[in-house]
XYZ file of C-alpha atoms in Angstrom:
272
model
C 0.052 0.056 -0.013
C 2.783 2.283 0.791
C 4.497 1.657 -2.440
C 1.075 2.366 -4.274
C 0.779 5.648 -2.638
C 4.116 6.670 -3.792
C 3.656 5.765 -7.141
C 0.262 7.793 -7.499
C 2.034 10.523 -5.643
C 4.676 10.575 -8.329
C 1.936 10.667 -11.014
C 0.138 13.348 -9.455
C 3.113 15.643 -8.840
C 4.490 15.078 -12.512
C 1.046 15.815 -13.857
C 0.539 18.898 -11.811
C 4.134 19.899 -13.116
C 3.190 19.093 -16.780
C -0.085 20.898 -16.686
C 1.719 24.111 -15.301
C 4.316 23.984 -18.035
C 1.286 23.488 -20.553
C -0.200 26.882 -19.787
C 3.010 28.561 -21.057
C 2.805 26.965 -24.440
C 0.418 28.825 -26.964
C -1.845 27.486 -29.370
C -0.451 27.038 -32.871
C -3.785 26.944 -34.515
C -3.189 24.016 -36.828
C -6.162 23.108 -39.002
C -5.214 20.066 -40.737
C -5.930 17.357 -37.913
C -9.544 17.647 -36.652
C -9.765 18.104 -32.873
C -10.990 15.590 -30.359
C -14.383 15.677 -28.674
C -12.545 16.394 -25.384
C -11.057 19.833 -27.109
C -14.411 20.767 -28.672
C -16.467 20.286 -25.442
C -13.796 21.707 -23.131
C -13.145 18.743 -20.989
C -9.704 18.345 -22.297
C -8.046 19.808 -19.314
C -9.781 17.231 -17.010
C -9.193 14.146 -19.192
C -5.513 15.325 -19.740
C -4.892 15.414 -16.002
C -6.563 12.179 -15.300
C -4.668 10.445 -18.157
C -1.355 12.268 -17.155
C -1.631 10.695 -13.604
C -2.368 7.288 -14.973
C 0.751 7.454 -17.428
C 3.313 8.814 -14.984
C 2.026 6.420 -12.291
C 2.507 3.689 -14.979
C 5.978 4.542 -15.841
C 7.108 4.924 -12.132
C 5.911 1.396 -11.880
C 8.041 0.320 -14.697
C 11.001 1.670 -12.753
C 10.473 -0.910 -10.211
C 10.969 -3.599 -12.830
C 14.272 -2.449 -14.282
C 15.874 -0.361 -11.666
C 18.248 -3.169 -10.977
C 19.560 -2.601 -14.575
C 20.396 1.024 -14.126
C 23.772 2.178 -12.828
C 24.177 4.886 -10.179
C 22.761 6.007 -6.687
C 19.007 6.117 -6.071
C 18.387 9.572 -7.581
C 20.778 9.077 -10.395
C 19.060 5.912 -11.413
C 15.731 7.611 -11.255
C 17.030 10.446 -13.654
C 18.618 8.005 -16.061
C 15.269 6.355 -16.163
C 13.570 9.507 -16.938
C 16.165 10.632 -19.551
C 15.692 7.419 -21.363
C 11.932 7.806 -21.625
C 12.509 11.278 -22.405
C 14.723 10.514 -25.378
C 11.953 8.345 -26.995
C 9.664 11.046 -26.639
C 11.811 13.614 -27.899
C 12.492 11.566 -31.394
C 8.820 11.148 -31.801
C 8.102 14.741 -31.300
C 10.520 15.667 -34.018
C 8.607 13.466 -36.387
C 7.994 15.664 -39.817
C 4.065 15.642 -39.997
C 1.751 17.720 -42.207
C -0.036 19.728 -39.466
C 3.198 20.989 -37.927
C 3.264 24.764 -38.422
C 6.144 25.896 -36.297
C 9.194 24.085 -35.223
C 9.451 26.204 -32.027
C 5.755 25.896 -30.950
C 5.088 22.226 -32.371
C 8.334 20.591 -31.733
C 10.872 22.460 -29.292
C 8.113 23.759 -26.823
C 6.723 20.305 -26.274
C 10.051 18.735 -26.190
C 11.157 20.841 -23.318
C 7.764 20.446 -21.423
C 7.770 16.830 -22.056
C 11.489 16.314 -21.047
C 11.108 18.506 -17.734
C 8.294 16.560 -16.591
C 9.871 13.147 -17.183
C 13.032 14.199 -15.321
C 10.897 15.411 -12.558
C 9.188 11.973 -12.661
C 12.749 10.212 -12.753
C 13.960 12.290 -9.716
C 10.858 11.277 -7.682
C 11.134 7.564 -8.640
C 14.714 7.465 -7.687
C 13.939 9.338 -4.558
C 10.814 7.340 -3.511
C 11.047 4.055 -5.132
C 14.780 3.115 -5.667
C 15.732 0.133 -3.687
C 18.887 0.708 -1.209
C 19.920 -3.024 -1.876
C 19.076 -3.171 -5.409
C 22.074 -4.689 -7.676
C 23.483 -1.685 -9.570
C 25.535 -2.225 -12.815
C 28.683 -0.433 -13.383
C 29.487 1.614 -16.374
C 28.501 0.146 -19.694
C 31.126 0.353 -22.625
C 30.121 0.377 -26.236
C 31.350 -2.860 -27.777
C 31.415 -3.885 -31.326
C 28.176 -5.971 -30.646
C 26.399 -2.714 -29.810
C 27.229 -1.053 -33.332
C 25.591 -4.225 -34.964
C 22.599 -3.952 -32.734
C 22.388 -0.178 -33.549
C 22.803 -0.704 -37.215
C 20.544 -3.524 -37.663
C 17.713 -2.013 -35.638
C 18.000 1.446 -37.602
C 17.694 -0.829 -40.846
C 14.595 -2.731 -39.606
C 13.067 0.305 -38.216
C 13.219 2.070 -41.629
C 11.913 -0.840 -43.509
C 9.074 -0.971 -40.870
C 8.147 2.629 -41.631
C 8.699 2.226 -45.495
C 5.815 -0.324 -45.271
C 3.667 1.707 -43.331
C 4.360 4.892 -45.710
C 3.972 3.049 -49.105
C 1.720 0.040 -48.240
C -0.673 1.359 -45.733
C -0.272 5.116 -46.696
C -0.327 6.292 -42.954
C -0.581 9.964 -41.925
C 2.926 11.431 -42.600
C 4.932 13.890 -44.654
C 6.757 11.297 -46.654
C 5.567 12.236 -50.125
C 6.506 15.857 -49.491
C 9.457 15.603 -47.380
C 10.922 12.112 -48.167
C 14.598 12.725 -47.196
C 13.566 14.510 -43.917
C 11.343 11.535 -43.048
C 13.912 8.893 -43.799
C 16.438 10.866 -41.803
C 14.003 10.745 -38.798
C 13.398 7.053 -39.133
C 17.238 6.686 -38.950
C 17.215 8.814 -35.698
C 14.555 6.969 -34.348
C 16.293 3.574 -34.748
C 19.649 5.014 -33.603
C 18.238 6.663 -30.228
C 15.976 3.568 -29.399
C 18.658 1.034 -29.828
C 21.287 3.130 -27.961
C 18.847 3.861 -25.142
C 17.890 -0.088 -24.936
C 21.547 -0.885 -24.883
C 22.342 1.586 -22.200
C 20.516 -0.573 -19.600
C 21.372 -4.257 -20.129
C 22.896 -6.925 -22.310
C 21.063 -10.176 -21.373
C 17.357 -8.682 -21.215
C 17.398 -6.349 -24.079
C 14.073 -7.614 -25.509
C 12.291 -7.022 -22.019
C 13.990 -3.527 -21.824
C 12.931 -2.873 -25.316
C 9.296 -3.662 -24.558
C 9.424 -1.541 -21.455
C 11.602 1.551 -22.411
C 10.326 1.692 -26.000
C 7.246 -0.506 -26.204
C 5.009 0.658 -23.355
C 6.409 4.164 -23.346
C 5.386 4.710 -27.059
C 1.785 3.271 -26.425
C 1.478 5.796 -23.526
C 3.032 8.412 -25.452
C 0.605 7.924 -28.506
C -2.291 8.051 -25.900
C -1.864 11.762 -25.520
C -2.522 12.051 -29.181
C -5.983 10.466 -28.911
C -6.861 13.143 -26.309
C -6.068 15.839 -28.530
C -7.082 14.729 -32.037
C -9.949 13.081 -33.600
C -8.096 9.990 -34.993
C -11.245 8.663 -36.656
C -11.214 11.400 -39.135
C -7.752 10.243 -40.419
C -7.774 8.399 -43.965
C -7.233 5.163 -42.175
C -9.004 6.086 -38.909
C -8.178 4.552 -35.798
C -6.028 1.924 -37.674
C -3.649 4.537 -38.501
C -2.461 5.049 -34.829
C -2.589 1.235 -34.373
C -0.311 0.392 -37.378
C 2.295 3.188 -36.738
C 2.361 2.079 -32.828
C 2.613 -1.782 -33.252
C 4.782 -1.862 -36.317
C 7.150 0.590 -34.570
C 7.412 -1.652 -31.485
C 7.735 -4.765 -33.813
C 10.412 -3.291 -35.710
C 12.543 -2.350 -32.671
C 11.822 -5.635 -31.115
C 12.960 -7.468 -34.208
C 16.007 -5.437 -34.375
C 16.920 -6.019 -30.952
C 16.259 -9.882 -31.180
C 17.820 -10.102 -34.509
C 21.179 -8.769 -33.366
C 21.162 -10.891 -30.308
C 21.199 -14.085 -32.743
C 23.616 -12.317 -35.036
C 26.044 -11.610 -32.153
C 25.693 -15.272 -30.893
C 26.442 -16.679 -34.398
C 29.409 -14.409 -34.550
C 30.861 -15.471 -31.174
C 30.098 -19.285 -32.076
C 32.198 -18.731 -35.174
C 35.166 -17.083 -33.339
C 35.074 -19.888 -30.931
C 34.970 -22.384 -33.601
C 38.183 -20.615 -35.138
C 39.889 -20.640 -31.923
């Protein structure tokens, strides 16, 4: 019960911080994406607050599952956890989309707002939830296997996104900003694989599902609160496809490189 109260408290405090920051972000007035019913009937602040508490509470709970794989003292572990989540949010906020009218207001403002909130959540999780007796890893150095992981994951993610753009025709700026969109895909694969490798070697798929998968699902949930996804050409299927295929691509990239690295290691042992 005490742990549950701590988790909910983290969710509430972080949400309050995020709501306060939101007050300083002006409306860009984009008109391409239809507004959700919450925006139209004026209930968005209430729904946003409730969902925010749920999201940050769930993320704080995830910290309990992987804290033993994060190096550092309690607050440092929390900060690293918050930073890892934040990096995923940042790259997705940078996605080139047709409705974005201003980089400063549509991208940078929300990057700062969400990053500050997640770092606050990280500090709170480290202070309130970190286990004093938890096993803490030392510094993790980048090895040749990591370069394989990152490169292969980037390739799989780009392929997954190309399937979404050309086969399913999801909402994107691919046709008008092809090169920028491809560069963004490469950035997502690079950041995601690097963040996942930052935590552990032997449990990469679990870390991938936690740090990337669950995190992305919760992140995309905020889109549902603001925009009417049913009015997109693919409707709700658009959000489902981009979320599930992205998670699958990153997971395949991680698992695939584990198999590749094992095969390489086996060949080296055979040669020796």
